[in-house]
Structures are given as structure tokens and as C-alpha cells.
PDB file of N, CA and C in Angstrom:
ATOM      1  N   UNK A 265      14.488  14.791 -50.411  1.00 58.00           N
ATOM      2  CA  UNK A 265      14.194  13.809 -51.281  1.00 58.00           C
ATOM      3  C   UNK A 265      15.363  12.630 -51.126  1.00 58.00           C
ATOM      4  N   UNK A 266      16.555  13.053 -50.933  1.00 65.00           N
ATOM      5  CA  UNK A 266      17.580  11.968 -50.711  1.00 65.00           C
ATOM      6  C   UNK A 266      17.483  11.258 -49.441  1.00 65.00           C
ATOM      7  N   UNK A 267      16.848  12.005 -48.380  1.00 66.00           N
ATOM      8  CA  UNK A 267      16.621  11.293 -47.096  1.00 66.00           C
ATOM      9  C   UNK A 267      15.489  10.298 -47.350  1.00 66.00           C
ATOM     10  N   UNK A 268      14.395  10.749 -48.129  1.00 65.00           N
ATOM     11  CA  UNK A 268      13.354   9.690 -48.360  1.00 65.00           C
ATOM     12  C   UNK A 268      13.893   8.451 -49.033  1.00 65.00           C
ATOM     13  N   UNK A 269      14.704   8.727 -50.036  1.00 70.00           N
ATOM     14  CA  UNK A 269      15.210   7.553 -50.897  1.00 70.00           C
ATOM     15  C   UNK A 269      16.159   6.629 -49.951  1.00 70.00           C
ATOM     16  N   UNK A 270      16.832   7.325 -49.049  1.00 74.00           N
ATOM     17  CA  UNK A 270      17.693   6.438 -48.122  1.00 74.00           C
ATOM     18  C   UNK A 270      16.838   5.675 -47.154  1.00 74.00           C
ATOM     19  N   UNK A 271      15.680   6.237 -46.693  1.00 70.00           N
ATOM     20  CA  UNK A 271      14.723   5.542 -45.842  1.00 70.00           C
ATOM     21  C   UNK A 271      14.041   4.463 -46.691  1.00 70.00           C
ATOM     22  N   UNK A 272      13.784   4.739 -47.830  1.00 69.00           N
ATOM     23  CA  UNK A 272      13.081   3.752 -48.635  1.00 69.00           C
ATOM     24  C   UNK A 272      13.998   2.545 -49.036  1.00 69.00           C
ATOM     25  N   UNK A 273      15.203   2.695 -49.299  1.00 74.00           N
ATOM     26  CA  UNK A 273      16.198   1.772 -49.503  1.00 74.00           C
ATOM     27  C   UNK A 273      16.481   0.775 -48.245  1.00 74.00           C
ATOM     28  N   UNK A 274      16.534   1.621 -47.086  1.00 77.00           N
ATOM     29  CA  UNK A 274      16.641   1.024 -45.820  1.00 77.00           C
ATOM     30  C   UNK A 274      15.501  -0.024 -45.466  1.00 77.00           C
ATOM     31  N   UNK A 275      14.290   0.474 -45.729  1.00 73.00           N
ATOM     32  CA  UNK A 275      13.152  -0.334 -45.458  1.00 73.00           C
ATOM     33  C   UNK A 275      12.994  -1.553 -46.461  1.00 73.00           C
ATOM     34  N   UNK A 276      13.355  -1.227 -47.672  1.00 74.00           N
ATOM     35  CA  UNK A 276      13.259  -2.341 -48.636  1.00 74.00           C
ATOM     36  C   UNK A 276      14.230  -3.422 -48.419  1.00 74.00           C
ATOM     37  N   UNK A 277      15.422  -3.146 -47.912  1.00 75.00           N
ATOM     38  CA  UNK A 277      16.495  -4.118 -47.663  1.00 75.00           C
ATOM     39  C   UNK A 277      16.635  -4.482 -46.190  1.00 75.00           C
ATOM     40  N   UNK A 278      15.705  -4.209 -45.358  1.00 76.00           N
ATOM     41  CA  UNK A 278      15.978  -4.519 -43.933  1.00 76.00           C
ATOM     42  C   UNK A 278      16.180  -6.039 -43.607  1.00 76.00           C
ATOM     43  N   UNK A 279      15.466  -6.900 -44.425  1.00 79.00           N
ATOM     44  CA  UNK A 279      15.469  -8.415 -44.071  1.00 79.00           C
ATOM     45  C   UNK A 279      15.784  -8.996 -45.316  1.00 79.00           C
ATOM     46  N   UNK A 280      16.258 -10.232 -45.357  1.00 80.00           N
ATOM     47  CA  UNK A 280      16.524 -11.070 -46.505  1.00 80.00           C
ATOM     48  C   UNK A 280      15.166 -11.320 -47.274  1.00 80.00           C
ATOM     49  N   UNK A 281      14.020 -11.497 -46.658  1.00 81.00           N
ATOM     50  CA  UNK A 281      12.745 -11.693 -47.296  1.00 81.00           C
ATOM     51  C   UNK A 281      12.328 -10.482 -48.193  1.00 81.00           C
ATOM     52  N   UNK A 282      12.547  -9.329 -47.551  1.00 80.00           N
ATOM     53  CA  UNK A 282      12.206  -8.134 -48.331  1.00 80.00           C
ATOM     54  C   UNK A 282      13.009  -7.902 -49.611  1.00 80.00           C
ATOM     55  N   UNK A 283      14.328  -8.259 -49.302  1.00 82.00           N
ATOM     56  CA  UNK A 283      15.232  -7.921 -50.375  1.00 82.00           C
ATOM     57  C   UNK A 283      14.943  -8.955 -51.558  1.00 82.00           C
ATOM     58  N   UNK A 284      14.650 -10.137 -51.259  1.00 85.00           N
ATOM     59  CA  UNK A 284      14.202 -11.113 -52.419  1.00 85.00           C
ATOM     60  C   UNK A 284      12.843 -10.659 -53.011  1.00 85.00           C
ATOM     61  N   UNK A 285      12.042 -10.268 -52.133  1.00 83.00           N
ATOM     62  CA  UNK A 285      10.664  -9.750 -52.699  1.00 83.00           C
ATOM     63  C   UNK A 285      10.843  -8.626 -53.694  1.00 83.00           C
ATOM     64  N   UNK A 286      11.758  -7.662 -53.263  1.00 82.00           N
ATOM     65  CA  UNK A 286      12.056  -6.546 -54.128  1.00 82.00           C
ATOM     66  C   UNK A 286      12.698  -6.993 -55.456  1.00 82.00           C
ATOM     67  N   UNK A 287      13.675  -7.890 -55.468  1.00 83.00           N
ATOM     68  CA  UNK A 287      14.340  -8.291 -56.605  1.00 83.00           C
ATOM     69  C   UNK A 287      13.329  -9.003 -57.555  1.00 83.00           C
ATOM     70  N   UNK A 288      12.658  -9.889 -56.888  1.00 86.00           N
ATOM     71  CA  UNK A 288      11.663 -10.685 -57.804  1.00 86.00           C
ATOM     72  C   UNK A 288      10.545  -9.819 -58.347  1.00 86.00           C
ATOM     73  N   UNK A 289      10.044  -8.759 -57.570  1.00 85.00           N
ATOM     74  CA  UNK A 289       8.982  -8.039 -58.074  1.00 85.00           C
ATOM     75  C   UNK A 289       9.527  -7.019 -59.229  1.00 85.00           C
ATOM     76  N   UNK A 290      10.780  -6.670 -59.084  1.00 84.00           N
ATOM     77  CA  UNK A 290      11.264  -5.808 -60.196  1.00 84.00           C
ATOM     78  C   UNK A 290      11.544  -6.518 -61.454  1.00 84.00           C
ATOM     79  N   UNK A 291      12.065  -7.758 -61.366  1.00 90.00           N
ATOM     80  CA  UNK A 291      12.196  -8.569 -62.576  1.00 90.00           C
ATOM     81  C   UNK A 291      10.894  -8.915 -63.094  1.00 90.00           C
ATOM     82  N   UNK A 292       9.826  -9.295 -62.403  1.00 89.00           N
ATOM     83  CA  UNK A 292       8.512  -9.608 -62.699  1.00 89.00           C
ATOM     84  C   UNK A 292       8.017  -8.340 -63.581  1.00 89.00           C
ATOM     85  N   UNK A 293       8.095  -7.279 -62.888  1.00 88.00           N
ATOM     86  CA  UNK A 293       7.530  -6.071 -63.598  1.00 88.00           C
ATOM     87  C   UNK A 293       8.195  -5.664 -64.861  1.00 88.00           C
ATOM     88  N   UNK A 294       9.477  -5.836 -64.897  1.00 89.00           N
ATOM     89  CA  UNK A 294      10.133  -5.543 -66.096  1.00 89.00           C
ATOM     90  C   UNK A 294       9.737  -6.637 -67.317  1.00 89.00           C
ATOM     91  N   UNK A 295       9.683  -7.916 -66.804  1.00 91.00           N
ATOM     92  CA  UNK A 295       9.206  -8.841 -67.840  1.00 91.00           C
ATOM     93  C   UNK A 295       7.770  -8.617 -68.318  1.00 91.00           C
ATOM     94  N   UNK A 296       6.803  -8.270 -67.346  1.00 88.00           N
ATOM     95  CA  UNK A 296       5.474  -8.173 -67.875  1.00 88.00           C
ATOM     96  C   UNK A 296       5.288  -6.999 -68.676  1.00 88.00           C
ATOM     97  N   UNK A 297       5.855  -5.862 -68.345  1.00 86.00           N
ATOM     98  CA  UNK A 297       5.732  -4.554 -69.078  1.00 86.00           C
ATOM     99  C   UNK A 297       6.482  -4.762 -70.409  1.00 86.00           C
ATOM    100  N   UNK A 298       7.548  -5.403 -70.410  1.00 88.00           N
ATOM    101  CA  UNK A 298       8.314  -5.652 -71.669  1.00 88.00           C
ATOM    102  C   UNK A 298       7.584  -6.495 -72.581  1.00 88.00           C
ATOM    103  N   UNK A 299       6.871  -7.377 -72.070  1.00 90.00           N
ATOM    104  CA  UNK A 299       6.037  -8.290 -72.986  1.00 90.00           C
ATOM    105  C   UNK A 299       4.824  -7.514 -73.467  1.00 90.00           C
ATOM    106  N   UNK A 300       4.262  -6.651 -72.642  1.00 87.00           N
ATOM    107  CA  UNK A 300       3.166  -5.673 -73.029  1.00 87.00           C
ATOM    108  C   UNK A 300       3.702  -4.867 -74.199  1.00 87.00           C
ATOM    109  N   UNK A 301       4.860  -4.245 -74.117  1.00 86.00           N
ATOM    110  CA  UNK A 301       5.249  -3.348 -75.194  1.00 86.00           C
ATOM    111  C   UNK A 301       5.624  -4.092 -76.412  1.00 86.00           C
ATOM    112  N   UNK A 302       6.168  -5.274 -76.256  1.00 90.00           N
ATOM    113  CA  UNK A 302       6.529  -6.056 -77.387  1.00 90.00           C
ATOM    114  C   UNK A 302       5.304  -6.617 -78.202  1.00 90.00           C
ATOM    115  N   UNK A 303       4.225  -6.814 -77.422  1.00 91.00           N
ATOM    116  CA  UNK A 303       2.946  -7.303 -77.934  1.00 91.00           C
ATOM    117  C   UNK A 303       2.186  -6.133 -78.713  1.00 91.00           C
ATOM    118  N   UNK A 304       2.627  -4.938 -78.438  1.00 88.00           N
ATOM    119  CA  UNK A 304       1.981  -3.874 -79.048  1.00 88.00           C
ATOM    120  C   UNK A 304       0.858  -3.300 -78.188  1.00 88.00           C
ATOM    121  N   UNK A 305       0.791  -3.595 -76.822  1.00 85.00           N
ATOM    122  CA  UNK A 305      -0.241  -3.007 -76.082  1.00 85.00           C
ATOM    123  C   UNK A 305      -0.144  -1.477 -76.037  1.00 85.00           C
ATOM    124  N   UNK A 306      -1.208  -0.931 -76.086  1.00 84.00           N
ATOM    125  CA  UNK A 306      -1.186   0.610 -76.159  1.00 84.00           C
ATOM    126  C   UNK A 306      -0.648   1.197 -74.874  1.00 84.00           C
ATOM    127  N   UNK A 307       0.053   2.416 -75.068  1.00 81.00           N
ATOM    128  CA  UNK A 307       0.522   3.070 -73.851  1.00 81.00           C
ATOM    129  C   UNK A 307      -0.563   3.525 -72.928  1.00 81.00           C
ATOM    130  N   UNK A 308      -1.799   3.629 -73.329  1.00 86.00           N
ATOM    131  CA  UNK A 308      -2.955   3.994 -72.517  1.00 86.00           C
ATOM    132  C   UNK A 308      -3.234   2.813 -71.571  1.00 86.00           C
ATOM    133  N   UNK A 309      -2.691   1.676 -71.698  1.00 85.00           N
ATOM    134  CA  UNK A 309      -2.946   0.696 -70.639  1.00 85.00           C
ATOM    135  C   UNK A 309      -1.567   0.544 -69.930  1.00 85.00           C
ATOM    136  N   UNK A 310      -0.440   0.680 -70.570  1.00 82.00           N
ATOM    137  CA  UNK A 310       0.860   0.394 -69.919  1.00 82.00           C
ATOM    138  C   UNK A 310       1.148   1.487 -68.803  1.00 82.00           C
ATOM    139  N   UNK A 311       0.961   2.738 -69.115  1.00 86.00           N
ATOM    140  CA  UNK A 311       1.367   3.853 -68.299  1.00 86.00           C
ATOM    141  C   UNK A 311       0.397   3.722 -66.890  1.00 86.00           C
ATOM    142  N   UNK A 312      -0.858   3.637 -67.114  1.00 89.00           N
ATOM    143  CA  UNK A 312      -1.674   3.560 -65.824  1.00 89.00           C
ATOM    144  C   UNK A 312      -1.221   2.320 -65.006  1.00 89.00           C
ATOM    145  N   UNK A 313      -0.927   1.217 -65.669  1.00 86.00           N
ATOM    146  CA  UNK A 313      -0.621   0.008 -64.930  1.00 86.00           C
ATOM    147  C   UNK A 313       0.776   0.195 -64.221  1.00 86.00           C
ATOM    148  N   UNK A 314       1.591   0.874 -64.799  1.00 84.00           N
ATOM    149  CA  UNK A 314       2.886   1.131 -64.151  1.00 84.00           C
ATOM    150  C   UNK A 314       2.742   2.092 -62.902  1.00 84.00           C
ATOM    151  N   UNK A 315       1.869   3.092 -63.152  1.00 88.00           N
ATOM    152  CA  UNK A 315       1.577   4.022 -62.027  1.00 88.00           C
ATOM    153  C   UNK A 315       0.799   3.326 -60.920  1.00 88.00           C
ATOM    154  N   UNK A 316      -0.003   2.422 -61.167  1.00 90.00           N
ATOM    155  CA  UNK A 316      -0.672   1.628 -60.169  1.00 90.00           C
ATOM    156  C   UNK A 316       0.228   0.711 -59.307  1.00 90.00           C
ATOM    157  N   UNK A 317       1.270   0.128 -60.059  1.00 85.00           N
ATOM    158  CA  UNK A 317       2.263  -0.739 -59.449  1.00 85.00           C
ATOM    159  C   UNK A 317       3.139   0.032 -58.633  1.00 85.00           C
ATOM    160  N   UNK A 318       3.544   1.377 -58.908  1.00 83.00           N
ATOM    161  CA  UNK A 318       4.303   2.176 -58.150  1.00 83.00           C
ATOM    162  C   UNK A 318       3.584   2.625 -56.840  1.00 83.00           C
ATOM    163  N   UNK A 319       2.365   2.968 -57.059  1.00 87.00           N
ATOM    164  CA  UNK A 319       1.601   3.428 -55.835  1.00 87.00           C
ATOM    165  C   UNK A 319       1.405   2.133 -54.821  1.00 87.00           C
ATOM    166  N   UNK A 320       1.229   0.958 -55.347  1.00 87.00           N
ATOM    167  CA  UNK A 320       0.994  -0.288 -54.502  1.00 87.00           C
ATOM    168  C   UNK A 320       2.326  -0.542 -53.835  1.00 87.00           C
ATOM    169  N   UNK A 321       3.361  -0.462 -54.611  1.00 82.00           N
ATOM    170  CA  UNK A 321       4.713  -0.872 -53.994  1.00 82.00           C
ATOM    171  C   UNK A 321       5.073   0.238 -52.942  1.00 82.00           C
ATOM    172  N   UNK A 322       4.693   1.491 -53.266  1.00 81.00           N
ATOM    173  CA  UNK A 322       5.134   2.617 -52.293  1.00 81.00           C
ATOM    174  C   UNK A 322       4.380   2.361 -51.105  1.00 81.00           C
ATOM    175  N   UNK A 323       3.103   1.935 -51.049  1.00 85.00           N
ATOM    176  CA  UNK A 323       2.327   1.729 -49.844  1.00 85.00           C
ATOM    177  C   UNK A 323       2.877   0.665 -49.072  1.00 85.00           C
ATOM    178  N   UNK A 324       3.373  -0.445 -49.729  1.00 84.00           N
ATOM    179  CA  UNK A 324       3.996  -1.639 -49.085  1.00 84.00           C
ATOM    180  C   UNK A 324       5.186  -1.209 -48.412  1.00 84.00           C
ATOM    181  N   UNK A 325       5.977  -0.402 -49.072  1.00 80.00           N
ATOM    182  CA  UNK A 325       7.292   0.037 -48.388  1.00 80.00           C
ATOM    183  C   UNK A 325       7.005   0.948 -47.299  1.00 80.00           C
ATOM    184  N   UNK A 326       5.970   1.935 -47.350  1.00 80.00           N
ATOM    185  CA  UNK A 326       5.668   2.756 -46.324  1.00 80.00           C
ATOM    186  C   UNK A 326       5.119   1.919 -45.036  1.00 80.00           C
ATOM    187  N   UNK A 327       4.458   0.900 -45.282  1.00 85.00           N
ATOM    188  CA  UNK A 327       3.964   0.048 -44.173  1.00 85.00           C
ATOM    189  C   UNK A 327       5.177  -0.643 -43.511  1.00 85.00           C
ATOM    190  N   UNK A 328       6.202  -1.076 -44.340  1.00 82.00           N
ATOM    191  CA  UNK A 328       7.442  -1.551 -43.862  1.00 82.00           C
ATOM    192  C   UNK A 328       8.212  -0.553 -42.871  1.00 82.00           C
ATOM    193  N   UNK A 329       8.296   0.638 -43.434  1.00 79.00           N
ATOM    194  CA  UNK A 329       8.951   1.795 -42.870  1.00 79.00           C
ATOM    195  C   UNK A 329       8.317   2.061 -41.451  1.00 79.00           C
ATOM    196  N   UNK A 330       6.960   2.071 -41.307  1.00 82.00           N
ATOM    197  CA  UNK A 330       6.182   2.415 -40.093  1.00 82.00           C
ATOM    198  C   UNK A 330       6.432   1.214 -39.126  1.00 82.00           C
ATOM    199  N   UNK A 331       6.395  -0.188 -39.676  1.00 85.00           N
ATOM    200  CA  UNK A 331       6.715  -1.309 -38.741  1.00 85.00           C
ATOM    201  C   UNK A 331       8.065  -1.130 -38.259  1.00 85.00           C
ATOM    202  N   UNK A 332       9.139  -0.850 -39.041  1.00 81.00           N
ATOM    203  CA  UNK A 332      10.505  -0.694 -38.567  1.00 81.00           C
ATOM    204  C   UNK A 332      10.604   0.348 -37.554  1.00 81.00           C
ATOM    205  N   UNK A 333       9.940   1.605 -37.867  1.00 78.00           N
ATOM    206  CA  UNK A 333      10.088   2.676 -36.911  1.00 78.00           C
ATOM    207  C   UNK A 333       9.476   2.216 -35.465  1.00 78.00           C
ATOM    208  N   UNK A 334       8.369   1.535 -35.555  1.00 82.00           N
ATOM    209  CA  UNK A 334       7.680   1.019 -34.306  1.00 82.00           C
ATOM    210  C   UNK A 334       8.653   0.111 -33.549  1.00 82.00           C
ATOM    211  N   UNK A 335       9.216  -0.895 -34.350  1.00 82.00           N
ATOM    212  CA  UNK A 335      10.123  -1.815 -33.671  1.00 82.00           C
ATOM    213  C   UNK A 335      11.305  -1.181 -33.040  1.00 82.00           C
ATOM    214  N   UNK A 336      11.752  -0.132 -33.688  1.00 77.00           N
ATOM    215  CA  UNK A 336      12.886   0.721 -33.289  1.00 77.00           C
ATOM    216  C   UNK A 336      12.515   1.454 -31.897  1.00 77.00           C
ATOM    217  N   UNK A 337      11.397   2.065 -31.862  1.00 80.00           N
ATOM    218  CA  UNK A 337      10.820   2.712 -30.762  1.00 80.00           C
ATOM    219  C   UNK A 337      10.682   1.759 -29.588  1.00 80.00           C
ATOM    220  N   UNK A 338      10.180   0.513 -29.927  1.00 81.00           N
ATOM    221  CA  UNK A 338      10.000  -0.447 -28.778  1.00 81.00           C
ATOM    222  C   UNK A 338      11.387  -0.897 -28.203  1.00 81.00           C
ATOM    223  N   UNK A 339      12.400  -0.991 -29.067  1.00 79.00           N
ATOM    224  CA  UNK A 339      13.662  -1.345 -28.641  1.00 79.00           C
ATOM    225  C   UNK A 339      14.320  -0.284 -27.759  1.00 79.00           C
ATOM    226  N   UNK A 340      14.136   1.000 -28.107  1.00 75.00           N
ATOM    227  CA  UNK A 340      14.499   2.076 -27.385  1.00 75.00           C
ATOM    228  C   UNK A 340      13.798   2.146 -26.018  1.00 75.00           C
ATOM    229  N   UNK A 341      12.478   1.880 -25.937  1.00 68.00           N
ATOM    230  CA  UNK A 341      11.805   1.834 -24.613  1.00 68.00           C
ATOM    231  C   UNK A 341      12.358   0.745 -23.847  1.00 68.00           C
ATOM    232  N   UNK A 342      12.649  -0.349 -24.394  1.00 69.00           N
ATOM    233  CA  UNK A 342      13.191  -1.538 -23.490  1.00 69.00           C
ATOM    234  C   UNK A 342      14.676  -1.284 -23.010  1.00 69.00           C
ATOM    235  N   UNK A 343      15.371  -0.440 -23.747  1.00 68.00           N
ATOM    236  CA  UNK A 343      16.614  -0.148 -23.399  1.00 68.00           C
ATOM    237  C   UNK A 343      16.689   0.850 -22.124  1.00 68.00           C
ATOM    238  N   UNK A 344      15.613   1.584 -22.109  1.00 72.00           N
ATOM    239  CA  UNK A 344      15.556   2.741 -21.150  1.00 72.00           C
ATOM    240  C   UNK A 344      14.990   2.200 -19.776  1.00 72.00           C
ATOM    241  N   UNK A 345      14.393   0.976 -19.766  1.00 63.00           N
ATOM    242  CA  UNK A 345      13.816   0.398 -18.693  1.00 63.00           C
ATOM    243  C   UNK A 345      14.892  -0.074 -17.578  1.00 63.00           C
ATOM    244  N   UNK A 346      14.758   0.239 -16.399  1.00 62.00           N
ATOM    245  CA  UNK A 346      15.623  -0.141 -15.364  1.00 62.00           C
ATOM    246  C   UNK A 346      15.778  -1.643 -15.178  1.00 62.00           C
TER     247      UNK A 346
END
């Protein structure tokens, strides 16, 4: 699990664009769900919405990790060429 979290953080913070995206999305999610809770929206709406957000964000980070792994593989292949 710790290895997964390390890979997750590495993929999320690999570029300045990703870092800003993650900061902005975290702030936006906290504000939106805080407003929902303050407005008295039922937990039957908030909990599934949070779960959907985590799944979508996880899929995005997984695609970043695959892209980074492929780029690292290509760099390794280039380094091995004579």
C-alpha cells in the first residue's frame, strides 16, 4: 500500500501542471462538498458523489502513471541504443 501511495504521489506531482491541477481540484472538491453539507444536502447524495470523484481522479492518476512508465521505458530504450 505504501508503494502504491508513493507511486500515486510521484505521478500526481511529476509536472507543475499536474501539481496545480491536483491543488485546484482538492480545493474545489472541499468547497463544493462543504457547501453541500452546509446547505443540508442529504448524505445519500454526498457520499456517492465523493466516491465517484475518487474513482475519476484515481483513473486520471493511473493514466498519468502509465504515461510516465511508458516515457521512462522509451528513455531507457534510447539509452541502450548504440
